[in-house]
Coordinates of C-alpha atoms (C1' of nucleotides) in Angstrom, one line a residue:
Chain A
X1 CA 146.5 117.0 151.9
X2 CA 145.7 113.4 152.4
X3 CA 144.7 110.6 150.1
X4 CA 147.6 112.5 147.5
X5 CA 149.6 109.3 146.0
X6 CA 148.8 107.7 142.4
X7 CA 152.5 105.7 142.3
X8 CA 150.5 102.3 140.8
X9 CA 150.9 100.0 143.7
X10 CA 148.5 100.3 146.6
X11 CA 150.1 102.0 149.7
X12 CA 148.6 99.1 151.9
X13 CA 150.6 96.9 149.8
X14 CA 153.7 98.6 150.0
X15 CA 153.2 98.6 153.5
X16 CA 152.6 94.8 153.9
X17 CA 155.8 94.2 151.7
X18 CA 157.6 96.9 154.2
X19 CA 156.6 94.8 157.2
X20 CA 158.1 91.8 155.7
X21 CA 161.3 93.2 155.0
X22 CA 161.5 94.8 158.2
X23 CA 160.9 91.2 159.7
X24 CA 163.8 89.5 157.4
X25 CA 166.0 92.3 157.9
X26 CA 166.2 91.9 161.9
X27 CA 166.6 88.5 161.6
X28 CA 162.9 88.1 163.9
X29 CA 161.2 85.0 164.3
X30 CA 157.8 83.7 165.3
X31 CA 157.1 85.1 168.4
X32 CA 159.1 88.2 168.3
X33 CA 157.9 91.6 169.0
X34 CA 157.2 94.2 166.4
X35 CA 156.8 97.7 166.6
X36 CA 153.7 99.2 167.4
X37 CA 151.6 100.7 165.1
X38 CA 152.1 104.8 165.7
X39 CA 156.2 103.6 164.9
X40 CA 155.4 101.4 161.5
X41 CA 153.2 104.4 160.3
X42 CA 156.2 106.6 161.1
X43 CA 158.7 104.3 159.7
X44 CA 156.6 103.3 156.6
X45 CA 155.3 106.7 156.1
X46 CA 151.9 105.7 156.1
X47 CA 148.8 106.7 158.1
X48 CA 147.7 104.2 161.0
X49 CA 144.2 103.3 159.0
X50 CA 147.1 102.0 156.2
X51 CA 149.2 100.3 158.3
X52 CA 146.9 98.3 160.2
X53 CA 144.7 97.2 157.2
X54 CA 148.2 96.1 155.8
X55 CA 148.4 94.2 159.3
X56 CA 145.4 92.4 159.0
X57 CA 146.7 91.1 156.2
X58 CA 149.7 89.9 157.5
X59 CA 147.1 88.2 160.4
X60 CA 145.3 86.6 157.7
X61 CA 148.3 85.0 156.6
X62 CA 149.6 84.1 159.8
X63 CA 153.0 86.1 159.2
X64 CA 151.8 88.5 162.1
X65 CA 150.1 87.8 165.6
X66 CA 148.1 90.2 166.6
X67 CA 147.4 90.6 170.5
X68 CA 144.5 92.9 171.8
X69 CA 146.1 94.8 174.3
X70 CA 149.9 93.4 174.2
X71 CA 151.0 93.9 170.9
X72 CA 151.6 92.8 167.2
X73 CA 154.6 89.6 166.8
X74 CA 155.9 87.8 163.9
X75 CA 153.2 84.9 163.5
X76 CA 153.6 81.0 163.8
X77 CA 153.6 80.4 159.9
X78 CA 150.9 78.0 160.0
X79 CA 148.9 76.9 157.1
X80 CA 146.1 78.4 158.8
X81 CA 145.3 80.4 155.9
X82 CA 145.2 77.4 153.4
X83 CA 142.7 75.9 155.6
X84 CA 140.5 78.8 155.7
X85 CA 140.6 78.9 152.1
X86 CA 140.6 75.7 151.1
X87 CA 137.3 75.5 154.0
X88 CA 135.3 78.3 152.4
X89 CA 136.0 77.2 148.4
X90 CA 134.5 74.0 149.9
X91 CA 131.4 75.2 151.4
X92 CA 130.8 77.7 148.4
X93 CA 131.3 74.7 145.3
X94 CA 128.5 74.8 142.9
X95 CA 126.3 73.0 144.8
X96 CA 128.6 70.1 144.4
X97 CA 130.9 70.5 147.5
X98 CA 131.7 66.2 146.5
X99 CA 134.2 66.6 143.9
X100 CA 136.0 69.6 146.5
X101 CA 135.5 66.4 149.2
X102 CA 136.9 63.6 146.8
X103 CA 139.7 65.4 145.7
X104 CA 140.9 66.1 149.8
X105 CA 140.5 62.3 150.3
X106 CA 142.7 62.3 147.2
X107 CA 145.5 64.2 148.8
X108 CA 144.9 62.5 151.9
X109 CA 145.6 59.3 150.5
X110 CA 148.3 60.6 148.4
X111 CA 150.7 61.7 151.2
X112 CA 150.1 58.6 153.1
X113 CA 150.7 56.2 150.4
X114 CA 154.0 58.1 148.9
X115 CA 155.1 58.3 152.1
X116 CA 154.4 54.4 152.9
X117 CA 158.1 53.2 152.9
X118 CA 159.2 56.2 155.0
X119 CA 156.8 55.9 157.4
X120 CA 157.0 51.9 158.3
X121 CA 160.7 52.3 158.4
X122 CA 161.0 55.3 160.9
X123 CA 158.1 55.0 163.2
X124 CA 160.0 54.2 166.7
X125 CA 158.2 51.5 168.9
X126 CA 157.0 53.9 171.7
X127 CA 155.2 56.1 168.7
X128 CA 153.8 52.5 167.4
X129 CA 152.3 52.1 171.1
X130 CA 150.6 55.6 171.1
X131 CA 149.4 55.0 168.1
X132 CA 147.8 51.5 169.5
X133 CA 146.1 53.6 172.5
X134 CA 145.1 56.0 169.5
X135 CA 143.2 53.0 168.4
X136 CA 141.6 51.8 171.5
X137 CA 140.9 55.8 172.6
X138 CA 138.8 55.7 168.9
X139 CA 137.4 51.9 170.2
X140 CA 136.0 53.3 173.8
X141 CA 134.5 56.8 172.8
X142 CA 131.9 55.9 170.7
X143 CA 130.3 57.8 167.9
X144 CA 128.1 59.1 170.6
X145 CA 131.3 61.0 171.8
X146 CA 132.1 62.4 169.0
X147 CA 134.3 65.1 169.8
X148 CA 137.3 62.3 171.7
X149 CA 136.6 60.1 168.3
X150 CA 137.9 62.5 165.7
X151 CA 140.1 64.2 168.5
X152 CA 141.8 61.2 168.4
X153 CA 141.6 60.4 164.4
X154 CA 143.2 63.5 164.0
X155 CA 146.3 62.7 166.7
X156 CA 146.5 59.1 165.1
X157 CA 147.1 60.5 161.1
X158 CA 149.2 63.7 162.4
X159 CA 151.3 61.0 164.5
X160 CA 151.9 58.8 161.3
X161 CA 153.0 61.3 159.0
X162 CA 155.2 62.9 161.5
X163 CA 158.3 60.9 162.1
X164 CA 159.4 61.5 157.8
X165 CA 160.5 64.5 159.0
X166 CA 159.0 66.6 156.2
X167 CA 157.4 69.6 158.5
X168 CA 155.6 70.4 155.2
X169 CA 153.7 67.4 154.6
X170 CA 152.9 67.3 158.3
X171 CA 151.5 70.5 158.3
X172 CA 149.7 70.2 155.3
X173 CA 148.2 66.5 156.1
X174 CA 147.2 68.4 158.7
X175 CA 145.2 71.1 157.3
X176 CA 143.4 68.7 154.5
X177 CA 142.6 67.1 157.5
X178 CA 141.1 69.9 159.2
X179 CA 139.3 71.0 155.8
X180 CA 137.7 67.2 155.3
X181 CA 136.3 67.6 159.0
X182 CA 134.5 71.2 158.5
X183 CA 133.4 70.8 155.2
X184 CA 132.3 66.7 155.5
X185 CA 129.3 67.1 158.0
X186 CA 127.5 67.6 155.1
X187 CA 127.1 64.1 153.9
X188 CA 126.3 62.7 156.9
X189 CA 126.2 59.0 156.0
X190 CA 128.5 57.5 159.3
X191 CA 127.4 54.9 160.2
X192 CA 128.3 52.5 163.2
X193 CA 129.7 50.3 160.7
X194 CA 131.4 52.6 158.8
X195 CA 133.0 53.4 162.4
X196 CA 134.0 49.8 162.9
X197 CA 135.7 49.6 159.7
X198 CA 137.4 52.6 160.0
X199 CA 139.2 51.3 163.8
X200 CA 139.8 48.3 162.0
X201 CA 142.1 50.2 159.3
X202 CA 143.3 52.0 161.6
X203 CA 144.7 48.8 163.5
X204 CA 145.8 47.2 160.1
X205 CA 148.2 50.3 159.1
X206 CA 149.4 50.4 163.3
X207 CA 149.8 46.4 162.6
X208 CA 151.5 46.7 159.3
X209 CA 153.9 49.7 160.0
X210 CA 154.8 47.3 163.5
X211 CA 155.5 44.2 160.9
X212 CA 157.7 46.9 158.5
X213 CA 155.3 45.7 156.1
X214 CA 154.9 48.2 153.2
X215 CA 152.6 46.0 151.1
X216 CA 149.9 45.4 154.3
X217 CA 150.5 49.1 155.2
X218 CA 149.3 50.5 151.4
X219 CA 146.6 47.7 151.8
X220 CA 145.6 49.3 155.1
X221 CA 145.3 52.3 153.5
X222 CA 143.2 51.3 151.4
X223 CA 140.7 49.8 153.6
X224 CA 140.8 53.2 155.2
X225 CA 140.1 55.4 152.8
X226 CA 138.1 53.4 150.6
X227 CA 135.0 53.7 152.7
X228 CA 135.5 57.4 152.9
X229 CA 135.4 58.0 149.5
X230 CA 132.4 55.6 148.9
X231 CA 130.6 57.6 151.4
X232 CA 131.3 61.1 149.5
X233 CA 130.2 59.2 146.1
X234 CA 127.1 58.1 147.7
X235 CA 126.6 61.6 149.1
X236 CA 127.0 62.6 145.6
X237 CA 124.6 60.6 143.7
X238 CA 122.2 61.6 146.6
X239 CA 122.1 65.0 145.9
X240 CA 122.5 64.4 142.3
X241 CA 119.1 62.1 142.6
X242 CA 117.5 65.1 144.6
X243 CA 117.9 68.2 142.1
Chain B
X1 CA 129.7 106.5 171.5
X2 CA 132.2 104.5 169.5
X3 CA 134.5 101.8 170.5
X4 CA 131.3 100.7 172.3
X5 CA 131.4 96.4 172.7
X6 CA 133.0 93.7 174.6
X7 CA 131.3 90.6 172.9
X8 CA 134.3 89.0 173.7
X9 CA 134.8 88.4 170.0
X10 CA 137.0 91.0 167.5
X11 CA 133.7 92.9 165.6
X12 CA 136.3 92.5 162.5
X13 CA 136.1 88.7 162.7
X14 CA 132.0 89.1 162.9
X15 CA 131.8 91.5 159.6
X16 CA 133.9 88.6 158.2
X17 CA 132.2 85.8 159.4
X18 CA 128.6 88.0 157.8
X19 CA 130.3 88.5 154.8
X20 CA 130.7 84.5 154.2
X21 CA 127.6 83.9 155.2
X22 CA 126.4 86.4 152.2
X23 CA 128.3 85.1 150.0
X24 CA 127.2 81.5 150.5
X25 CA 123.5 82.9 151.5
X26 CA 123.2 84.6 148.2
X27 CA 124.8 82.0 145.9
X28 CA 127.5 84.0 144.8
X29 CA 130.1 82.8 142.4
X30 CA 133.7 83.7 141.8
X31 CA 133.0 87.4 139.5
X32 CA 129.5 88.0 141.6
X33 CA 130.0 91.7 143.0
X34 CA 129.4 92.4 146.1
X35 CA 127.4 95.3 148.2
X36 CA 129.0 98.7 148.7
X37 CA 131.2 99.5 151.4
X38 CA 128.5 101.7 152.9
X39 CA 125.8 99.2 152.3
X40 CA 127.8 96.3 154.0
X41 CA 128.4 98.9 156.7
X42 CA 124.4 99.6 157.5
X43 CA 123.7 95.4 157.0
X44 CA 126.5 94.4 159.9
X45 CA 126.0 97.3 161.9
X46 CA 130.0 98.3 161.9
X47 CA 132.0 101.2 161.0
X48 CA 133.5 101.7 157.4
X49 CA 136.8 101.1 159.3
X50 CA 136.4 97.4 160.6
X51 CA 134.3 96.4 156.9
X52 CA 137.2 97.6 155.3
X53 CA 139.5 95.4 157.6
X54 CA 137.7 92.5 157.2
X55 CA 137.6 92.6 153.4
X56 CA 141.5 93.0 153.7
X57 CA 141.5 89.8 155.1
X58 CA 139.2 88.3 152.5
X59 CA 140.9 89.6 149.7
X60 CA 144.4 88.1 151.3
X61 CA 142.7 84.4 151.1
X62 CA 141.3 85.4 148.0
X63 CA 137.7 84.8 148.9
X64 CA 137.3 88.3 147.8
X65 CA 138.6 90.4 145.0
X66 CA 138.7 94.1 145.6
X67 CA 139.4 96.1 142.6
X68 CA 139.5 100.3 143.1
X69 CA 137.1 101.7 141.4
X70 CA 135.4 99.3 140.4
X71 CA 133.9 97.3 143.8
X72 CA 134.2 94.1 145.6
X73 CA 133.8 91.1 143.8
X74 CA 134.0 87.2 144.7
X75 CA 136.8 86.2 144.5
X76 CA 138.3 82.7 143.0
X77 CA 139.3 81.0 145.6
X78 CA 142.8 80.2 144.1
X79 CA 145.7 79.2 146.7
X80 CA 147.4 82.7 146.6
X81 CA 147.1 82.7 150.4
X82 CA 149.6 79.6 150.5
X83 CA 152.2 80.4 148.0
X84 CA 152.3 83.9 150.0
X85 CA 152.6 82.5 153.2
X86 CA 154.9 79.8 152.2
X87 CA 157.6 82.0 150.3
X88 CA 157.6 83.9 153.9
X89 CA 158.2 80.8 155.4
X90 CA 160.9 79.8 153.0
X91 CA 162.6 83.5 153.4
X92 CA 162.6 83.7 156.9
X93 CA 163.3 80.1 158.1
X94 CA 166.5 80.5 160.8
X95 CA 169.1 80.5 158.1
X96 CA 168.0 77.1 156.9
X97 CA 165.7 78.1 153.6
X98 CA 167.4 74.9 152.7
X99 CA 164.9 72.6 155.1
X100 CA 162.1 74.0 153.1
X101 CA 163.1 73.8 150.4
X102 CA 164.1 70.1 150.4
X103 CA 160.4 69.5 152.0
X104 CA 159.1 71.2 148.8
X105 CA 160.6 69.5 146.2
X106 CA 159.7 66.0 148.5
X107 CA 156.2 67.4 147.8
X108 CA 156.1 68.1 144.5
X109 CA 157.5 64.9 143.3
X110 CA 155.4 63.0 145.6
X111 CA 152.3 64.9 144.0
X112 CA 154.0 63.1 140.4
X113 CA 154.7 60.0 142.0
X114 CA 151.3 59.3 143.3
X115 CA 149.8 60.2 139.9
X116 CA 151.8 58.4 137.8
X117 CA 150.2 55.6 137.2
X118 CA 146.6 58.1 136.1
X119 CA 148.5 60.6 134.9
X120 CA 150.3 58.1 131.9
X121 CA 147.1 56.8 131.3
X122 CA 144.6 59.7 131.0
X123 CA 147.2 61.6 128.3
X124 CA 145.6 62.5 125.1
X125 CA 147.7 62.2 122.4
X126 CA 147.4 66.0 122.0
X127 CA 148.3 66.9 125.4
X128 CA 151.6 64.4 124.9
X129 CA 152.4 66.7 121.6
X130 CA 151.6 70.2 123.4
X131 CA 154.1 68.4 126.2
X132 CA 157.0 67.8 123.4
X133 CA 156.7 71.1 122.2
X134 CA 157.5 72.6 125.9
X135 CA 160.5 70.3 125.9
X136 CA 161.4 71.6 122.8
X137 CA 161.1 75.0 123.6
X138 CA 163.3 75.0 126.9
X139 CA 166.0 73.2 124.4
X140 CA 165.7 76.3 122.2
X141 CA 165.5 79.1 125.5
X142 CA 168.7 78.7 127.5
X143 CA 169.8 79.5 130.5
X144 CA 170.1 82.6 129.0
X145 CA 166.5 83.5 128.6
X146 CA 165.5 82.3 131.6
X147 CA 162.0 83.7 131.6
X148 CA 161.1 81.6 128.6
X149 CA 162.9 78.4 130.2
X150 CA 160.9 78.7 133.9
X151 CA 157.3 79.4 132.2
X152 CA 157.8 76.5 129.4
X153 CA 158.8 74.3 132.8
X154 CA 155.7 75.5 134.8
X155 CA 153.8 74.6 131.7
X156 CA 155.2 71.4 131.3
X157 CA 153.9 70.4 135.4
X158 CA 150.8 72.1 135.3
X159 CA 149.8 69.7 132.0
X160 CA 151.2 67.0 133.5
X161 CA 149.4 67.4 136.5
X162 CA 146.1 68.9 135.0
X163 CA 144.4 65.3 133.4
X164 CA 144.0 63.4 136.7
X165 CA 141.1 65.5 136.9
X166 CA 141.8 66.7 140.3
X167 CA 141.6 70.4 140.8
X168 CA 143.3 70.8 143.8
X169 CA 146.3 68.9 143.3
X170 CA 146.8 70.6 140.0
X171 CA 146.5 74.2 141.9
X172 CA 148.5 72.5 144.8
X173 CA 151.2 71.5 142.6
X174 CA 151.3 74.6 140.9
X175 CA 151.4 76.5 144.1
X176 CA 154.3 74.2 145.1
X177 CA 155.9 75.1 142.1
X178 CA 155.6 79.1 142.5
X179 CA 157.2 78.5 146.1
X180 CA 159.7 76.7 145.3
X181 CA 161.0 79.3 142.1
X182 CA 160.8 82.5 144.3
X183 CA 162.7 80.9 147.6
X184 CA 165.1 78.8 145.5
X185 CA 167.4 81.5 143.3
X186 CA 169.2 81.7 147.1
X187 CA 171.1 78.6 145.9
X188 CA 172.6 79.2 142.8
X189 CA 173.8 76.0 141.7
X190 CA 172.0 75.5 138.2
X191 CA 175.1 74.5 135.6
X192 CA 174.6 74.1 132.3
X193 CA 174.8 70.4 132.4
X194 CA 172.0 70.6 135.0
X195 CA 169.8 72.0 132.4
X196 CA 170.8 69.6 130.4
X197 CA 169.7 67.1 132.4
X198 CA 166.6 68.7 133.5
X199 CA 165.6 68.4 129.8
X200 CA 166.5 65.5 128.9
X201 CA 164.4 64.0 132.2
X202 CA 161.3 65.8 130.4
X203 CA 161.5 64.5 127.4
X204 CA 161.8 61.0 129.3
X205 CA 158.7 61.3 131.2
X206 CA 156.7 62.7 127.6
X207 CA 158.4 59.6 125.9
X208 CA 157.3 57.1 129.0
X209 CA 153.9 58.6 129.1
X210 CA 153.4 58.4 125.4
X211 CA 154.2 54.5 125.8
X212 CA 151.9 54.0 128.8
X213 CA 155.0 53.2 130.7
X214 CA 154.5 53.8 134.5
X215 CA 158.2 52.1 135.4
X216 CA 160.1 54.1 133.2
X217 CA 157.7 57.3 133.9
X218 CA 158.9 56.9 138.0
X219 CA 162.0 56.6 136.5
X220 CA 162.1 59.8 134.9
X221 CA 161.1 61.1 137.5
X222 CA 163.7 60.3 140.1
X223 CA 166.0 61.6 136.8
X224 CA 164.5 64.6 136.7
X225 CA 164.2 65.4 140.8
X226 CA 167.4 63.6 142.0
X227 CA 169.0 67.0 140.5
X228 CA 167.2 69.4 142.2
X229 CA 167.5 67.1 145.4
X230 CA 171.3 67.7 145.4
X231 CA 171.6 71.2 144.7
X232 CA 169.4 71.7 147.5
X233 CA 171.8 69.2 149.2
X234 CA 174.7 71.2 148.0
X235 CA 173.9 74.6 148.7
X236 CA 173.3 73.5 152.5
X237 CA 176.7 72.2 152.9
X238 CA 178.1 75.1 151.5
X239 CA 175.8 77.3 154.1
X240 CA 177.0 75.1 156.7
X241 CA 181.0 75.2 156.0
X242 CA 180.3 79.1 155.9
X243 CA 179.3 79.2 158.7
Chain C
dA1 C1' 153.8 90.0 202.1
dC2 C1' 149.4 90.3 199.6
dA3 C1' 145.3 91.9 197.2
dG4 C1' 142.9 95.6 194.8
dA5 C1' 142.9 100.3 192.6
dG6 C1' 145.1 102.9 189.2
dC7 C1' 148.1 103.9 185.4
dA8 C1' 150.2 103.5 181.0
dG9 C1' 150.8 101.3 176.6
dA10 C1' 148.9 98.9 172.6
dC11 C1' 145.3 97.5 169.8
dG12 C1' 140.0 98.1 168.4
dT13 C1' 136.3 101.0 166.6
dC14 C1' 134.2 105.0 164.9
dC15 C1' 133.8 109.3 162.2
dG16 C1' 134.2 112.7 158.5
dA17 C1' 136.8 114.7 154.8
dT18 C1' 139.4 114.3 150.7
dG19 C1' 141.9 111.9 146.8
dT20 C1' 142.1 108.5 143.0
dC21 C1' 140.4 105.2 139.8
dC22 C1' 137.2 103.6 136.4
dC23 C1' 133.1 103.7 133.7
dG24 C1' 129.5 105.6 131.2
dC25 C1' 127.3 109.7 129.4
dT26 C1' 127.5 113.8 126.8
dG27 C1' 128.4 116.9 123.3
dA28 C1' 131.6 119.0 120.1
dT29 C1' 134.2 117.9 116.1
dA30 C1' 135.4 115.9 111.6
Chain D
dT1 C1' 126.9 109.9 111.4
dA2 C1' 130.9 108.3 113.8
dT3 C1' 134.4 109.4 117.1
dC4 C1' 136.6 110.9 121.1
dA5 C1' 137.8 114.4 124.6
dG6 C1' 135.6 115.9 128.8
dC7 C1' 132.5 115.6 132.7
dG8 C1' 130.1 113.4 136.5
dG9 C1' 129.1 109.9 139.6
dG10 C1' 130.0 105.7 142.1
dA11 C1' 133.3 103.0 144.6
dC12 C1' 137.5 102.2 146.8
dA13 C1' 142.0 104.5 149.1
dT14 C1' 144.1 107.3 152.5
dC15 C1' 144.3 110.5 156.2
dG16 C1' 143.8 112.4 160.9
dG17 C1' 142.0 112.4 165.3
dA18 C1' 138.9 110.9 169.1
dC19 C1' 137.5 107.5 172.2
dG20 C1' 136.9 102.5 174.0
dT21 C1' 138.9 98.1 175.7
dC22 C1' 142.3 95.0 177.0
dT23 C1' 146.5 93.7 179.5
dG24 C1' 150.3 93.9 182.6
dC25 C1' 152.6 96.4 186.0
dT26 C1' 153.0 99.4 189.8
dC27 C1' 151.6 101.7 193.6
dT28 C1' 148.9 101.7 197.5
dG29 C1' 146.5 100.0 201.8
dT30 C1' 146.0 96.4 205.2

DNA sequence: ACAGAGCAGACGTCCGATGTCCCGCTGATA
DNA sequence: TATCAGCGGGACATCGGACGTCTGCTCTGT
């Protein structure tokens, strides 16, 4: 008779936590096939409608991959997830979506300043030069191209934080990243100046990290993020004025 | 008939997709219950089967709380979805937790770091006292009680972290923190006189806060992560010479 | 050899029945 | 009257099976 378990802990769960052991205990990694489904409900002793909503977890999370009409891997481990989050709680805040902006430009700034002395010291000269045609990409495509514009915003700060060699911070600069451009349309206050000031910082830090000068580099960074967050403060008192 | 579509996209993803869009249609804040299974059935025209899959995937980000018995709720938004998929990371990286590891604890004291200078100067006196007493009880809970030793040290970062006034590197932090005690017990290398020293470093950084002392607050800090840097250190040469 | 039809395997979706959990109502008891 | 065991209903959990769709591979014709 179905449905006949009470043991505390939700089958699904133990299912999930079964699939991750499975993974760990043959040594897979991302990319890797795993069973398919009629095998894990065999194996987990659990029926399919179980074992894939325990799956769909795992998607969520990126620690699976599932493929329509291939199979289910072992995922990429991607923050993917965080950003999702981190996305949503954005776009649900009170009504006050600033303070979840203000505090990603925070942690933007954060990374990039800690990380100041590593990343003047270790950036090689050919990353320096992409960086430079990073700059000039942002100069030629306009705002009116938006798409090649923040394409290329989002190569120039992933290519600055790469070479400390912290995967972690990469990844994560990454995602607040991603989060700041979903959630940030709605303060729409870019202007063509803002634009111009934002390619100039973007020269100062490729100039300063060039020079190996920390100093100009966390004054760059300034000058780059201090627009930003004046624009999400004026967003702020906008809406603020408004209700 | 069933199974009836080809919209190119995964109905599952729609039902989610509809189900953020209620939320965020509606208003709803973290607590705010949610239609029925059935209802949320009839209103995006899907089977029980995929509803139920997407609010599996909610619930794993947290954007939804599921609670049997009871219904489906909002959820809070916290960063379960990253410590999760982080620890995962951490357990299943090629042999070499000890990458991740370092890369965490990089993060976490740059988090500190980068708030020094606000986090010394927004102290209330009573937070500074609430602070001593967490030294003082790790002093009193050894090694020995290690429960009572990990939560007064969770307690200890989250205050520290908590009067910046920004939420998301306080749950960041935290999150950081939760990783980083699940994946690390893999290294065993915690001494005695490395709880010593993990003490004493507290009660430098409550005695540098206390005197608005950034300098000897940074200090502390490399005191009190140098440590953990070189067990981390440690335990990967020892992995290495093993294998 | 090469291109298209067909086949087999895997995931996607739907359905209906039954079990379990939790809450609130009800009525017997002290 | 106050209390609490017991009942009922609503909501989620699990099951089993049927059918659709997707993808890659093979097996045909030319």
């Amino acid at each position: 008779m179905p449905g006949t378990r009470s043991s505390r802990t939700l089958l699904r769960q133990e299912v999930v936590e079964g699939i991750k052991r499975y993974i760990l205990r043959e040594r897979l990694r991302p990319g890797d096939p795993l069973p398919a489904e009629p095998a894990l409900c065999e194996a987990l002793g659990a029926s399919r409608s179980s074992v894939r909503e325990a799956i769909k977890i795992l998607d969520a999370l990126d620690i699976v991959d599932v493929r329509h009409g291939h199979g289910t891997y072992v995922g990429r481990l991607s923050l993917s997830a965080l950003v999702e989050s981190l996305t949503f709680r954005g776009l649900l805040s009170p009504g006050d979506d600033f303070q979840v902006l203000a505090d990603l430009v925070d942690v933007r700034e954060l990374f990039e300043r800690g990380m100041a002395e590593r990343i003047v010291s270790s950036l090689s000269d050919e990353q320096l030069d992409t960086l430079d045609s990073l700059v000039q990409t942002m100069r030629e495509t306009g705002a009116d191209e938006g798409s090649g514009f923040v394409a290329a915003d989002r190569a120039f700060h992933a290519l600055l934080i790469a070479p400390v060699g912290n995967d972690l911070i990469g990844q994560l600069s990454m995602a607040f990243w991603d989060v700041y451009t979903i959630v940030a349309p709605h303060l729409d206050g870019f202007t063509h100046a803002d634009e111009l000031s934002t390619i100039s910082a973007h020269q100062s830090l490729v100039d300063a990290a060039r020079a190996e000068d920390t100093t100009a580099f966390l004054k760059a960074l300034e000058e780059h993020y201090a627009p930003v967050r004046r624009r999400v403060t004026e967003a702020r008192a906008r809406d603020d004025a408004a209700s």
